Short mmCIF file of C-alpha atoms and ligand atoms in Angstrom, two decimals:
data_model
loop_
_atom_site.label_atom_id
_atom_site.label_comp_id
_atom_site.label_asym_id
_atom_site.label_seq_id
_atom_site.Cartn_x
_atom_site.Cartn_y
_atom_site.Cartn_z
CA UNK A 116 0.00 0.00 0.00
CA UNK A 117 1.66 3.48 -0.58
CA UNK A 118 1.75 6.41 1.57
CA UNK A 119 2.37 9.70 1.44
CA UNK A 120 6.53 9.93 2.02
CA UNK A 121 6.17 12.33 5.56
CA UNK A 122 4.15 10.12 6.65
CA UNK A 123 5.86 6.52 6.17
CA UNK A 124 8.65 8.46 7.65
CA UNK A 125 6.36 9.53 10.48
CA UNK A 126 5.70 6.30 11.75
CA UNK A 127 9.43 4.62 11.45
CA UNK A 128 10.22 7.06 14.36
CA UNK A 129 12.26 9.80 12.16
CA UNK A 130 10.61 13.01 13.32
CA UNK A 131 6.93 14.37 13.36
CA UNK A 132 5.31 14.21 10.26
CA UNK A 133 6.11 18.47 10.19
CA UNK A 134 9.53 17.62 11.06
CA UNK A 135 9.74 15.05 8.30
CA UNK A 136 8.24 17.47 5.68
CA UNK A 137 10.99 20.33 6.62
CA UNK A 138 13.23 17.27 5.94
CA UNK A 139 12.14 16.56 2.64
CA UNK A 140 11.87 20.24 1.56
CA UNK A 141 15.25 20.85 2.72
CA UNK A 142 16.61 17.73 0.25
CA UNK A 143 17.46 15.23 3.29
CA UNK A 144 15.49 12.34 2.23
CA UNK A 145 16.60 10.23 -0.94
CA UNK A 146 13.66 7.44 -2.04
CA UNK A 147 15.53 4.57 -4.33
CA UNK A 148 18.68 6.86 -4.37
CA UNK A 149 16.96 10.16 -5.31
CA UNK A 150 16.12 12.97 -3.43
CA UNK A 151 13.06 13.63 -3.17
CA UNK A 152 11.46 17.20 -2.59
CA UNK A 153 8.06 16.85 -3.32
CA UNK A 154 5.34 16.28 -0.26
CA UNK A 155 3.45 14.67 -2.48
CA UNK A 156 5.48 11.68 -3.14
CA UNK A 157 3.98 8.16 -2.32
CA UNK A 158 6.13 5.42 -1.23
CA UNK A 159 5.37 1.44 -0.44
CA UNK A 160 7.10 -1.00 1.56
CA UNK A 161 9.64 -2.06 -1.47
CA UNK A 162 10.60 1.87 -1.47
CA UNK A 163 14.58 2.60 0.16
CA UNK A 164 14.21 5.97 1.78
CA UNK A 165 17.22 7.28 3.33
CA UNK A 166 17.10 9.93 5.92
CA UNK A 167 20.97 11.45 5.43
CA UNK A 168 22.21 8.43 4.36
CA UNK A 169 20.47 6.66 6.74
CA UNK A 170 18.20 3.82 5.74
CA UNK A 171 15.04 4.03 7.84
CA UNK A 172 12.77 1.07 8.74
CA UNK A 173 9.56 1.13 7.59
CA UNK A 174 8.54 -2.52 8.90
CA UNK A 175 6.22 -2.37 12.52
CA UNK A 176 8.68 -4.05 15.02
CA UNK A 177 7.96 -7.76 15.51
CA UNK A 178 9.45 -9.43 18.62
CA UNK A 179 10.04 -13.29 18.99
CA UNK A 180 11.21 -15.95 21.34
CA UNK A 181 13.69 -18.79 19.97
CA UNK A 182 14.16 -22.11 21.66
CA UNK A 183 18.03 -22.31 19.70
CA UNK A 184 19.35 -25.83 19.16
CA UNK A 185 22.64 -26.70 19.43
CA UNK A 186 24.26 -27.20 16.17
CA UNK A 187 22.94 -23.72 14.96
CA UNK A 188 24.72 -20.35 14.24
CA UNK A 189 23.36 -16.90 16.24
CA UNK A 190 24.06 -14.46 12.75
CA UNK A 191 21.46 -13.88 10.09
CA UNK A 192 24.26 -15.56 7.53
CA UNK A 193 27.35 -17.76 7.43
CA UNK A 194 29.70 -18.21 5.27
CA UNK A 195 29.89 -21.62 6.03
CA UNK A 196 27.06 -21.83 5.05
CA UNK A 197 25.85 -23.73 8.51
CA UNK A 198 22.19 -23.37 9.82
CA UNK A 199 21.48 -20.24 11.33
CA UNK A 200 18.68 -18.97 13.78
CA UNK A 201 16.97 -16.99 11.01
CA UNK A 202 16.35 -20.73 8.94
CA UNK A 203 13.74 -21.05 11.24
CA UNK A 204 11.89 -18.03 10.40
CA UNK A 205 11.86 -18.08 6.61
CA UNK A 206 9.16 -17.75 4.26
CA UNK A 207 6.99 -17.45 8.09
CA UNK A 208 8.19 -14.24 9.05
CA UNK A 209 8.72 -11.48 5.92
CA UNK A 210 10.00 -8.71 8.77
CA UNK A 211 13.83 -8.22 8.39
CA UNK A 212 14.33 -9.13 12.17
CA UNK A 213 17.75 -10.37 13.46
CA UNK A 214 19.33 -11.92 16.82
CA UNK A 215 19.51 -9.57 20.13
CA UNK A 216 23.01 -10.78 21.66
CA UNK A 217 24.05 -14.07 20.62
CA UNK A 218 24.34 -17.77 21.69
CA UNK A 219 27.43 -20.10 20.58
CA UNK A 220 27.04 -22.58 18.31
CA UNK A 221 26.87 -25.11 21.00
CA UNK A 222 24.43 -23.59 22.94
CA UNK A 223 20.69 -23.94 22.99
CA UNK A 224 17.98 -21.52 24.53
CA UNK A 225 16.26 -18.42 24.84
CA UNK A 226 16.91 -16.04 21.88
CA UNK A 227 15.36 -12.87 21.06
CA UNK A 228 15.00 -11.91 17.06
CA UNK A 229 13.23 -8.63 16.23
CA UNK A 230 13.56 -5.90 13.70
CA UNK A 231 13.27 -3.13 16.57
CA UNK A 232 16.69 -1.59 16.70
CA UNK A 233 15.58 0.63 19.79
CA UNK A 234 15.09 -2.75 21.94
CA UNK A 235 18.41 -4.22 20.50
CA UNK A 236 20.31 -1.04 21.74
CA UNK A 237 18.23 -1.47 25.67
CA UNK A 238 18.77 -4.98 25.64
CA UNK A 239 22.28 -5.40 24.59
CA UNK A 240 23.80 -2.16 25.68
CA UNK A 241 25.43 -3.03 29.35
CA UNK A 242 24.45 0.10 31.33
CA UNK A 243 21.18 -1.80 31.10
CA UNK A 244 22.45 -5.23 32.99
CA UNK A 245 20.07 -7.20 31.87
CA UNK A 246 19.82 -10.53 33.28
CA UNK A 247 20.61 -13.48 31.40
CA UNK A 248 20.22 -17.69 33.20
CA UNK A 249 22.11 -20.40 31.96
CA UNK A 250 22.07 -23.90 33.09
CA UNK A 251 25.30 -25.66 32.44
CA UNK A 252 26.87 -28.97 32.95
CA UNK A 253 30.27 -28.98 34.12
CA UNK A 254 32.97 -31.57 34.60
CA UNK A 255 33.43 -32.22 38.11
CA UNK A 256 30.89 -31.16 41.40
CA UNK A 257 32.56 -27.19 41.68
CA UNK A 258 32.98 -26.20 45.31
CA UNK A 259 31.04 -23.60 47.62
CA UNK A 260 34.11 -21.65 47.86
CA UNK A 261 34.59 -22.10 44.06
CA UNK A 262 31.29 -21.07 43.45
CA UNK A 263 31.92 -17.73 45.52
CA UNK A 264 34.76 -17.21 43.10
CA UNK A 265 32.55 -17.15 40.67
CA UNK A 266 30.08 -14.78 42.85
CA UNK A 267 32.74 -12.05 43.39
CA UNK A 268 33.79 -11.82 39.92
CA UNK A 269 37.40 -13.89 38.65
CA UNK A 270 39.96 -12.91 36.27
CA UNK A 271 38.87 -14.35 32.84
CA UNK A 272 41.96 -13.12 30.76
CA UNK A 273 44.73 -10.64 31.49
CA UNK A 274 42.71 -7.50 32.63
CA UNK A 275 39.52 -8.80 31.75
CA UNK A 276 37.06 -10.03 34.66
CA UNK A 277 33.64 -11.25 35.05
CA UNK A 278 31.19 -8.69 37.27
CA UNK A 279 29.49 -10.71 39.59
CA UNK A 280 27.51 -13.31 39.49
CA UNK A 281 24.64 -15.35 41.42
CA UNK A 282 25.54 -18.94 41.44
CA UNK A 283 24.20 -22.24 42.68
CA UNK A 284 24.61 -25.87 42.17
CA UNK A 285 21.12 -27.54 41.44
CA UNK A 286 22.29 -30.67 41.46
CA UNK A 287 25.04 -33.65 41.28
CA UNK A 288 24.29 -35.65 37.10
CA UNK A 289 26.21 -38.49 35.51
CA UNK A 290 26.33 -42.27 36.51
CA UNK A 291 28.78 -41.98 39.74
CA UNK A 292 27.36 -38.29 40.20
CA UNK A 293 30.38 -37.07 39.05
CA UNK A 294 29.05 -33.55 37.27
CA UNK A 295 27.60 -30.91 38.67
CA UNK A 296 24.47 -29.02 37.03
CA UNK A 297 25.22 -25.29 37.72
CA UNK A 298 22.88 -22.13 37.37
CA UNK A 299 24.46 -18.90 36.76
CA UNK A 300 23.00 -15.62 35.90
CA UNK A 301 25.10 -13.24 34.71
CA UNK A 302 24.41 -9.50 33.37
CA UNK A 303 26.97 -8.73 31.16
CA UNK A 304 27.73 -10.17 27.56
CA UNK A 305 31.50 -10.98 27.18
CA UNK A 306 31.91 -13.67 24.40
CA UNK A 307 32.11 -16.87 26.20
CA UNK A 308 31.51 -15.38 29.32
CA UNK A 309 30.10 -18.52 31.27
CA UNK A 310 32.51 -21.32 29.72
CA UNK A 311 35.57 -19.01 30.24
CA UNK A 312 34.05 -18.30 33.99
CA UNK A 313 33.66 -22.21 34.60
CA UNK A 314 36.90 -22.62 33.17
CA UNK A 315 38.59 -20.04 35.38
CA UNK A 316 37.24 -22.64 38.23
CA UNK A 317 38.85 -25.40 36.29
CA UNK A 318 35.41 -27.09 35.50
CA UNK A 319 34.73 -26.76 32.27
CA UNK A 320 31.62 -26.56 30.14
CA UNK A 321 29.93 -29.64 28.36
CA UNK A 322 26.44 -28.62 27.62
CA UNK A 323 25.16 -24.90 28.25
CA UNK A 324 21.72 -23.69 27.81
CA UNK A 325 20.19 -20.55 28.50
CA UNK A 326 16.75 -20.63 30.30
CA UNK A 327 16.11 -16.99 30.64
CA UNK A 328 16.82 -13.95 29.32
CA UNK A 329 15.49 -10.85 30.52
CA UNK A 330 11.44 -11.37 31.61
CA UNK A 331 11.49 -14.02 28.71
CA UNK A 332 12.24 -18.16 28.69
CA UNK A 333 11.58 -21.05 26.92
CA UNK A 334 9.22 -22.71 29.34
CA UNK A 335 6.87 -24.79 26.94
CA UNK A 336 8.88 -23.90 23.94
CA UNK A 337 10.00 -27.31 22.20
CA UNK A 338 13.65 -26.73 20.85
CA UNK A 339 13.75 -25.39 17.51
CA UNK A 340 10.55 -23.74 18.26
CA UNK A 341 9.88 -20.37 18.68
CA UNK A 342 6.94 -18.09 19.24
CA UNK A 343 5.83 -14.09 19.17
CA UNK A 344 6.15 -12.15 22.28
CA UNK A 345 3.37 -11.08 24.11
CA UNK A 346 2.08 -7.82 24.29
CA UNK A 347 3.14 -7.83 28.36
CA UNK A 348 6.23 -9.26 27.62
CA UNK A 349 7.22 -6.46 24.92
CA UNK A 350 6.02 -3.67 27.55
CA UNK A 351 7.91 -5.28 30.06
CA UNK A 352 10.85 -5.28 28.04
CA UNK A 353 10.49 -1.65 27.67
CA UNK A 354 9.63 -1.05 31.51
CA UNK A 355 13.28 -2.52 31.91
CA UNK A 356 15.01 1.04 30.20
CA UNK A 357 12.54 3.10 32.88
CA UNK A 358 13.94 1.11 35.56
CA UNK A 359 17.50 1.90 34.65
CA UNK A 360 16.75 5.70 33.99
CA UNK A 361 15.04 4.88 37.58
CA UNK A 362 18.30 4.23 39.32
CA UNK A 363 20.24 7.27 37.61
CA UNK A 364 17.59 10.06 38.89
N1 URA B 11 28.34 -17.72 27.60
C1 URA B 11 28.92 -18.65 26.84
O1 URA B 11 30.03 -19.10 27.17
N2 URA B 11 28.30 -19.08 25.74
C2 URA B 11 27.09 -18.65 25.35
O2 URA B 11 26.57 -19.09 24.33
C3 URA B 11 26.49 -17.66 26.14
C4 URA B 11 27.13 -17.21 27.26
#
């Protein structure tokens, strides 16, 4: 369907529809590589408009909840051509949506995809600290005064450490007990930052899966599966910026 160009522009969050007509006039928008003066003009959803360069979005944001598998690749293409989290989606979901944050390739669990750049920023950005829940098996049954390590913050790499952490040991797994099943929630997103943490302890990861992230998890989600966000959820997602700003004032 096409719309008038101000107001297309409007609605993907560029400026009041008066602001985005003193931005046409003044030759800041280009539609398909052209600038474009006239109010007048009449765009659709296969239209590139460019605000200064800038490519805007014209989709409505879409939010949704991915069980990952393990065995799959958190990037919206490879090179290797492996399976990546957006195989799922195709020909369901036409919205250019990608990952927020990302999961190894050997880890399964909660991902969010969406095409809302604002929520990417909240959600990834680490003045935010949002909280992220991963179960993992390690080798070995880890210590309480490991564990505290691991609560205090350890040295992952030369001048790199982990922020704190809330830690427990669910239970004892394997045939003589010999692993322990850890939870761990962490707010930051260093690459690798729970195996390199479990590491630092000298128990190392075998399976990792992440079971929350943010106000979200996979609770009834089958792996592979994954589902659209509620309206609640999406607000509460939001709520979690005012709550920051909350802290600052
Ligand atoms: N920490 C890791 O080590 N791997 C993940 O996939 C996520 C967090």
């Amino acid at each position: 369907m096409s719309e008038r160009l101000q107001k297309v522009m409007a609605h993907a969050g560029v400026a009041s529809r008066r602001a985005c007509e003193k931005l046409i006039e003044a030759g800041h928008v280009r539609v398909n590589g052209s600038v474009v003066t006239n109010l007048g003009t009449k765009v659709d959803e296969t239209d590139r408009i460019e605000v200064d360069h800038t490519l805007i979005n014209q989709e409505e944001p879409v939010y949704f909840i991915l069980n990952k598998p393990k065995g799959v690749i958190t990037s919206v293409e490879d090179e290797k051509k492996r399976k990546t989290v957006l195989d799922f989606f195709k020909h369901k979901v036409n919205e250019r949506i990608y990952p927020v944050g990302r999961l190894d390739y050997d880890t399964s669990g909660a991902l969010l995809l969406t095409n809302d750049g604002k929520l990417d920023y909240l959600l990834t950005h680490p003045k935010f600290e949002i909280d992220k829940t991963y179960v993992a098996k390690v080798e070995g049954i880890p210590s309480e005064s490991e564990l505290d390590k691991l609560r205090k913050g350890i040295r992952l790499e030369k001048n790199v450490k982990s922020a704190p952490a809330d830690v427990k040991l669910l239970k004892k797994v394997g045939e003589n007990e010999q692993d322990g099943l850890i939870e761990l929630t962490i707010h930051e997103g260093k690459n690798h930052e729970v195996k390199k943490m479990l590491q630092a302890i000298n128990h190392p990861v075998h399976k990792l899966k992440r079971i929350s992230f943010a106000n979200l998890n996979v609770d009834g989600l089958e792996v592979g599966k994954w589902r659209p966000l509620r309206k609640r959820e999406i607000r509460d997602l939001f709520e979690l910026q005012n709550q920051e700003n909350g802290k600052n004032n």
